[in-house]
mmCIF file of C-alpha atoms in Angstrom:
data_model
loop_
_atom_site.group_PDB
_atom_site.id
_atom_site.type_symbol
_atom_site.label_atom_id
_atom_site.label_comp_id
_atom_site.label_asym_id
_atom_site.label_seq_id
_atom_site.Cartn_x
_atom_site.Cartn_y
_atom_site.Cartn_z
ATOM 1 C CA MET A 1 50.378 -25.921 75.166
ATOM 2 C CA VAL A 2 50.750 -29.229 76.516
ATOM 3 C CA LYS A 3 48.482 -30.813 78.575
ATOM 4 C CA VAL A 4 49.646 -32.644 81.775
ATOM 5 C CA LYS A 5 47.860 -35.024 84.095
ATOM 6 C CA PHE A 6 48.600 -37.017 87.084
ATOM 7 C CA PHE A 7 47.163 -40.572 88.334
ATOM 8 C CA ALA A 8 46.399 -42.066 91.327
ATOM 9 C CA ALA A 9 48.787 -41.620 94.088
ATOM 10 C CA LEU A 10 50.967 -39.342 92.012
ATOM 11 C CA ARG A 11 47.766 -36.997 91.250
ATOM 12 C CA GLU A 12 47.021 -37.160 95.055
ATOM 13 C CA ARG A 13 50.633 -36.234 96.424
ATOM 14 C CA LEU A 14 51.407 -33.374 93.817
ATOM 15 C CA GLN A 15 47.601 -32.627 94.787
ATOM 16 C CA CYS A 16 47.145 -31.942 90.901
ATOM 17 C CA ALA A 17 44.947 -33.945 88.631
ATOM 18 C CA GLU A 18 45.541 -31.764 85.373
ATOM 19 C CA MET A 19 47.610 -28.513 84.226
ATOM 20 C CA GLN A 20 48.433 -27.167 81.066
ATOM 21 C CA ILE A 21 52.361 -25.852 80.483
ATOM 22 C CA ALA A 22 53.929 -23.954 77.618
ATOM 23 C CA SER A 23 55.672 -26.026 75.140
ATOM 24 C CA GLN A 24 59.284 -24.915 73.828
ATOM 25 C CA PRO A 25 61.016 -25.800 70.699
ATOM 26 C CA ASP A 26 62.610 -29.387 70.487
ATOM 27 C CA ASP A 27 60.566 -30.024 73.764
ATOM 28 C CA SER A 28 60.689 -33.584 75.304
ATOM 29 C CA VAL A 29 59.418 -35.427 78.283
ATOM 30 C CA ALA A 30 62.201 -35.249 80.109
ATOM 31 C CA ALA A 31 62.346 -31.178 79.583
ATOM 32 C CA VAL A 32 58.700 -30.888 80.369
ATOM 33 C CA ARG A 33 59.122 -32.976 83.407
ATOM 34 C CA ALA A 34 62.291 -30.705 84.266
ATOM 35 C CA ARG A 35 60.225 -27.286 83.795
ATOM 36 C CA LEU A 36 57.252 -28.771 85.951
ATOM 37 C CA ILE A 37 59.768 -28.971 88.561
ATOM 38 C CA GLU A 38 61.272 -25.602 87.865
ATOM 39 C CA GLN A 39 57.689 -24.466 88.626
ATOM 40 C CA HIS A 40 56.884 -26.782 91.423
ATOM 41 C CA PRO A 41 59.988 -27.566 93.478
ATOM 42 C CA HIS A 42 58.266 -29.815 95.672
ATOM 43 C CA TRP A 43 57.050 -32.173 93.013
ATOM 44 C CA GLN A 44 60.945 -33.033 92.595
ATOM 45 C CA ARG A 45 61.046 -36.316 94.595
ATOM 46 C CA GLU A 46 57.734 -37.366 93.031
ATOM 47 C CA LEU A 47 58.174 -36.590 89.528
ATOM 48 C CA LEU A 48 61.901 -38.163 89.550
ATOM 49 C CA ASP A 49 60.936 -41.507 90.996
ATOM 50 C CA ASN A 50 62.169 -44.464 88.730
ATOM 51 C CA ASP A 51 58.823 -45.856 88.982
ATOM 52 C CA VAL A 52 56.608 -43.156 87.393
ATOM 53 C CA LEU A 53 55.554 -43.943 84.117
ATOM 54 C CA CYS A 54 54.562 -41.604 81.518
ATOM 55 C CA ALA A 55 52.558 -41.745 78.267
ATOM 56 C CA LYS A 56 51.868 -39.475 75.333
ATOM 57 C CA ASN A 57 48.776 -39.133 73.705
ATOM 58 C CA PHE A 58 47.529 -42.327 75.449
ATOM 59 C CA ALA A 59 50.584 -44.426 74.634
ATOM 60 C CA PHE A 60 53.694 -45.253 77.070
ATOM 61 C CA VAL A 61 56.916 -43.361 76.059
ATOM 62 C CA GLY A 62 60.449 -42.746 77.271
ATOM 63 C CA HIS A 63 61.800 -39.552 78.763
ATOM 64 C CA GLN A 64 63.501 -38.771 75.222
ATOM 65 C CA GLU A 65 60.437 -38.511 73.604
ATOM 66 C CA PRO A 66 59.441 -35.597 71.707
ATOM 67 C CA VAL A 67 56.842 -33.200 72.959
ATOM 68 C CA ARG A 68 54.785 -30.682 70.710
ATOM 69 C CA SER A 69 51.869 -28.308 71.212
ATOM 70 C CA GLY A 70 48.755 -30.119 71.741
ATOM 71 C CA ASP A 71 50.260 -33.163 72.972
ATOM 72 C CA GLU A 72 48.586 -34.505 76.088
ATOM 73 C CA LEU A 73 50.987 -36.218 78.507
ATOM 74 C CA ALA A 74 50.329 -38.319 81.644
ATOM 75 C CA PHE A 75 52.742 -39.224 84.963
ATOM 76 C CA PHE A 76 51.711 -42.115 86.762
ATOM 77 C CA PRO A 77 52.398 -44.646 88.988
ATOM 78 C CA PRO A 78 52.857 -48.245 87.973
ATOM 79 C CA VAL A 79 49.641 -49.880 87.192
ATOM 80 C CA THR A 80 47.677 -51.933 89.611
ATOM 81 C CA GLY A 81 44.126 -53.355 87.802
ATOM 82 C CA GLY A 82 43.078 -56.662 86.977
ATOM 83 C CA MET B 1 37.591 -62.946 65.077
ATOM 84 C CA SER B 2 35.424 -60.368 67.023
ATOM 85 C CA GLN B 3 36.124 -58.834 70.113
ATOM 86 C CA ARG B 4 34.670 -56.888 72.752
ATOM 87 C CA ILE B 5 36.161 -54.419 75.333
ATOM 88 C CA ARG B 6 34.308 -52.650 77.633
ATOM 89 C CA VAL B 7 35.632 -50.487 80.889
ATOM 90 C CA GLN B 8 32.712 -49.674 82.795
ATOM 91 C CA THR B 9 31.312 -49.200 86.408
ATOM 92 C CA ALA B 10 28.152 -51.635 85.940
ATOM 93 C CA ASP B 11 28.724 -55.244 87.036
ATOM 94 C CA PHE B 12 28.466 -58.129 84.295
ATOM 95 C CA ASP B 13 26.897 -61.522 83.997
ATOM 96 C CA VAL B 14 29.047 -64.084 83.632
ATOM 97 C CA ALA B 15 26.463 -66.457 82.310
ATOM 98 C CA ALA B 16 25.452 -64.163 80.070
ATOM 99 C CA GLU B 17 29.176 -63.470 78.656
ATOM 100 C CA TYR B 18 29.747 -67.077 78.508
ATOM 101 C CA GLN B 19 26.777 -67.824 76.430
ATOM 102 C CA ARG B 20 27.735 -64.856 73.468
ATOM 103 C CA LEU B 21 31.366 -66.629 73.683
ATOM 104 C CA ALA B 22 29.667 -70.184 73.279
ATOM 105 C CA GLN B 23 27.765 -69.131 70.220
ATOM 106 C CA THR B 24 30.878 -69.357 67.848
ATOM 107 C CA SER B 25 30.300 -72.611 65.666
ATOM 108 C CA SER B 26 34.020 -72.777 64.775
ATOM 109 C CA CYS B 27 34.986 -72.700 68.508
ATOM 110 C CA GLY B 28 35.306 -75.749 70.487
ATOM 111 C CA ALA B 29 36.606 -74.203 73.509
ATOM 112 C CA VAL B 30 35.679 -71.311 75.936
ATOM 113 C CA VAL B 31 37.728 -70.257 78.608
ATOM 114 C CA THR B 32 36.964 -67.578 81.004
ATOM 115 C CA PHE B 33 38.460 -65.607 83.864
ATOM 116 C CA SER B 34 36.665 -63.463 86.469
ATOM 117 C CA GLY B 35 38.604 -61.301 88.928
ATOM 118 C CA LEU B 36 37.058 -60.521 92.497
ATOM 119 C CA VAL B 37 37.630 -58.345 95.181
ATOM 120 C CA ARG B 38 39.399 -60.256 98.238
ATOM 121 C CA GLU B 39 39.726 -59.366 101.877
ATOM 122 C CA LEU B 40 42.753 -57.891 102.795
ATOM 123 C CA VAL B 41 45.627 -60.162 105.251
ATOM 124 C CA ASP B 42 45.804 -57.214 107.929
ATOM 125 C CA ALA B 43 42.755 -55.330 107.958
ATOM 126 C CA GLU B 44 39.145 -55.437 107.244
ATOM 127 C CA LEU B 45 38.290 -53.989 103.376
ATOM 128 C CA GLU B 46 35.585 -51.604 103.224
ATOM 129 C CA ALA B 47 35.698 -50.916 99.530
ATOM 130 C CA LEU B 48 37.790 -50.668 97.148
ATOM 131 C CA THR B 49 38.339 -47.826 94.350
ATOM 132 C CA LEU B 50 39.336 -48.516 90.610
ATOM 133 C CA GLU B 51 40.857 -45.150 88.841
ATOM 134 C CA HIS B 52 41.593 -45.489 85.368
ATOM 135 C CA TYR B 53 42.996 -43.204 82.522
ATOM 136 C CA PRO B 54 39.799 -42.670 80.210
ATOM 137 C CA GLY B 55 41.298 -42.712 76.369
ATOM 138 C CA MET B 56 44.613 -44.480 77.388
ATOM 139 C CA THR B 57 42.839 -47.661 78.936
ATOM 140 C CA GLU B 58 40.701 -48.480 76.036
ATOM 141 C CA ARG B 59 43.427 -48.382 73.467
ATOM 142 C CA VAL B 60 45.886 -50.519 75.648
ATOM 143 C CA LEU B 61 43.210 -52.944 76.020
ATOM 144 C CA GLU B 62 42.530 -52.805 72.499
ATOM 145 C CA GLN B 63 46.308 -53.540 71.791
ATOM 146 C CA LEU B 64 46.589 -56.337 74.359
ATOM 147 C CA VAL B 65 43.636 -58.298 72.726
ATOM 148 C CA GLU B 66 45.317 -57.848 69.199
ATOM 149 C CA GLN B 67 48.261 -59.049 70.187
ATOM 150 C CA ALA B 68 46.993 -62.276 71.516
ATOM 151 C CA CYS B 69 45.461 -62.497 67.854
ATOM 152 C CA LYS B 70 48.377 -62.364 66.405
ATOM 153 C CA ARG B 71 49.841 -65.148 68.726
ATOM 154 C CA TRP B 72 46.655 -67.566 68.855
ATOM 155 C CA GLN B 73 44.283 -68.410 66.303
ATOM 156 C CA LEU B 74 40.959 -67.179 68.257
ATOM 157 C CA GLY B 75 37.445 -66.803 67.312
ATOM 158 C CA GLU B 76 36.095 -64.550 69.835
ATOM 159 C CA VAL B 77 37.352 -62.525 72.658
ATOM 160 C CA THR B 78 35.825 -60.705 75.459
ATOM 161 C CA LEU B 79 37.340 -58.139 77.786
ATOM 162 C CA ILE B 80 35.169 -56.210 80.645
ATOM 163 C CA HIS B 81 36.950 -54.060 83.319
ATOM 164 C CA ARG B 82 35.276 -52.166 86.137
ATOM 165 C CA VAL B 83 36.018 -48.955 87.285
ATOM 166 C CA GLY B 84 34.847 -46.802 90.131
ATOM 167 C CA GLN B 85 33.890 -48.027 94.143
ATOM 168 C CA LEU B 86 33.558 -51.986 94.611
ATOM 169 C CA ALA B 87 32.637 -54.039 97.633
ATOM 170 C CA LEU B 88 34.038 -57.051 98.989
ATOM 171 C CA ASN B 89 33.504 -60.331 96.853
ATOM 172 C CA GLU B 90 32.442 -57.799 94.020
ATOM 173 C CA GLN B 91 33.398 -59.020 90.311
ATOM 174 C CA ILE B 92 36.346 -56.450 89.063
ATOM 175 C CA VAL B 93 37.306 -58.161 85.559
ATOM 176 C CA PHE B 94 36.583 -60.422 83.021
ATOM 177 C CA VAL B 95 38.408 -62.254 80.533
ATOM 178 C CA GLY B 96 36.656 -64.666 78.068
ATOM 179 C CA VAL B 97 38.384 -66.502 74.920
ATOM 180 C CA ALA B 98 36.628 -68.693 72.092
ATOM 181 C CA ALA B 99 39.104 -70.622 69.989
ATOM 182 C CA ALA B 100 38.839 -73.872 67.834
ATOM 183 C CA HIS B 101 40.821 -75.788 70.844
ATOM 184 C CA ARG B 102 41.837 -75.175 74.428
ATOM 185 C CA LYS B 103 45.319 -74.623 74.167
ATOM 186 C CA ALA B 104 45.049 -71.130 72.349
ATOM 187 C CA ALA B 105 41.901 -70.662 74.869
ATOM 188 C CA PHE B 106 43.616 -71.286 77.888
ATOM 189 C CA ALA B 107 47.030 -68.894 76.527
ATOM 190 C CA ALA B 108 45.216 -66.388 75.070
ATOM 191 C CA ALA B 109 43.251 -65.593 78.487
ATOM 192 C CA MET B 110 46.434 -65.839 80.720
ATOM 193 C CA PHE B 111 48.273 -63.938 78.016
ATOM 194 C CA ILE B 112 45.732 -60.794 78.130
ATOM 195 C CA MET B 113 45.379 -60.821 82.278
ATOM 196 C CA ASP B 114 49.132 -61.080 82.734
ATOM 197 C CA PHE B 115 49.502 -58.033 80.339
ATOM 198 C CA LEU B 116 46.458 -56.175 81.602
ATOM 199 C CA LYS B 117 48.267 -56.434 85.496
ATOM 200 C CA THR B 118 51.121 -54.293 84.204
ATOM 201 C CA GLN B 119 50.442 -52.297 81.066
ATOM 202 C CA ALA B 120 46.987 -51.345 81.443
ATOM 203 C CA PRO B 121 46.376 -47.647 83.329
ATOM 204 C CA PHE B 122 44.088 -49.088 86.131
ATOM 205 C CA TRP B 123 45.031 -48.306 90.074
ATOM 206 C CA LYS B 124 43.477 -49.714 93.043
ATOM 207 C CA GLN B 125 42.997 -47.803 96.265
ATOM 208 C CA GLU B 126 41.859 -49.946 99.402
ATOM 209 C CA HIS B 127 39.419 -48.494 101.800
ATOM 210 C CA SER B 128 39.923 -50.042 105.319
ATOM 211 C CA SER B 129 38.989 -49.421 109.088
ATOM 212 C CA THR B 130 43.102 -48.121 109.102
ATOM 213 C CA GLY B 131 43.091 -45.888 106.431
ATOM 214 C CA SER B 132 42.915 -45.728 102.636
ATOM 215 C CA TYR B 133 45.794 -47.089 100.632
ATOM 216 C CA TRP B 134 46.794 -47.252 97.200
ATOM 217 C CA VAL B 135 47.770 -50.908 95.816
ATOM 218 C CA ALA B 136 51.626 -51.468 95.188
ATOM 219 C CA ALA B 137 52.296 -53.047 91.812
ATOM 220 C CA LYS B 138 53.653 -56.817 92.618
ATOM 221 C CA ALA B 139 56.993 -57.811 91.020
ATOM 222 C CA THR B 140 55.641 -61.534 90.297
ATOM 223 C CA ASP B 141 53.102 -59.347 87.985
ATOM 224 C CA LYS B 142 55.704 -57.736 86.267
ATOM 225 C CA GLN B 143 57.674 -61.172 86.038
ATOM 226 C CA ALA B 144 54.623 -62.947 84.572
ATOM 227 C CA ALA B 145 54.223 -60.690 81.581
ATOM 228 C CA GLU B 146 57.910 -60.533 81.304
ATOM 229 C CA ALA B 147 57.807 -64.383 80.837
ATOM 230 C CA TRP B 148 55.711 -64.161 77.616
ATOM 231 C CA GLN B 149 58.649 -62.080 75.966
ATOM 232 C CA GLU B 150 61.003 -64.793 76.321
ATOM 233 C CA ASN B 151 58.461 -67.464 74.466
#
């Protein structure tokens, strides 16, 4: 399983803070995101937004990043701290 | 080089943080920056909520400080960022850098803030009389961080 977290405005719009999704062989961030959209078609616009950032195991990654069972993914909007 | 990085709900004491930085005998310069909750242009701010990604936030802040230490010779760095609900004028963030000379201290403090703004997973939500709104990322913050990559 892969743990998936959402933060801030994205968490509110998806009405989901955290979920688990089954991992697959040769999985990637893009593939996980596609399966999330398959399961929740109304998430498509939010998750495909070009501004949405992704982290794997607490580090920024691109969409081609490999994903394995036990990884933690997070999707979130551009950051606004400071 | 020693570093102190904190993500906390509690407030911080700038005078105490300065005192700690000023104790390094090899350092002749201390630069500190504090970021505060300010009023809105078009509505009355009632509160500000700061959300973050526990686990990733601390890692990113550590990496920012490490990068600053690679670029400049620094004696001590303190980086504190608050989370949770904050009121108008409350302190949000503190960056303090002690170095042998002022140029490194000024530059490192600005570098850390510029990258914190675009890399550290914090999000602000403003609560005002007209509702609650997530703050949008600024293009100028992105440009400020990118400018360091050119130099």
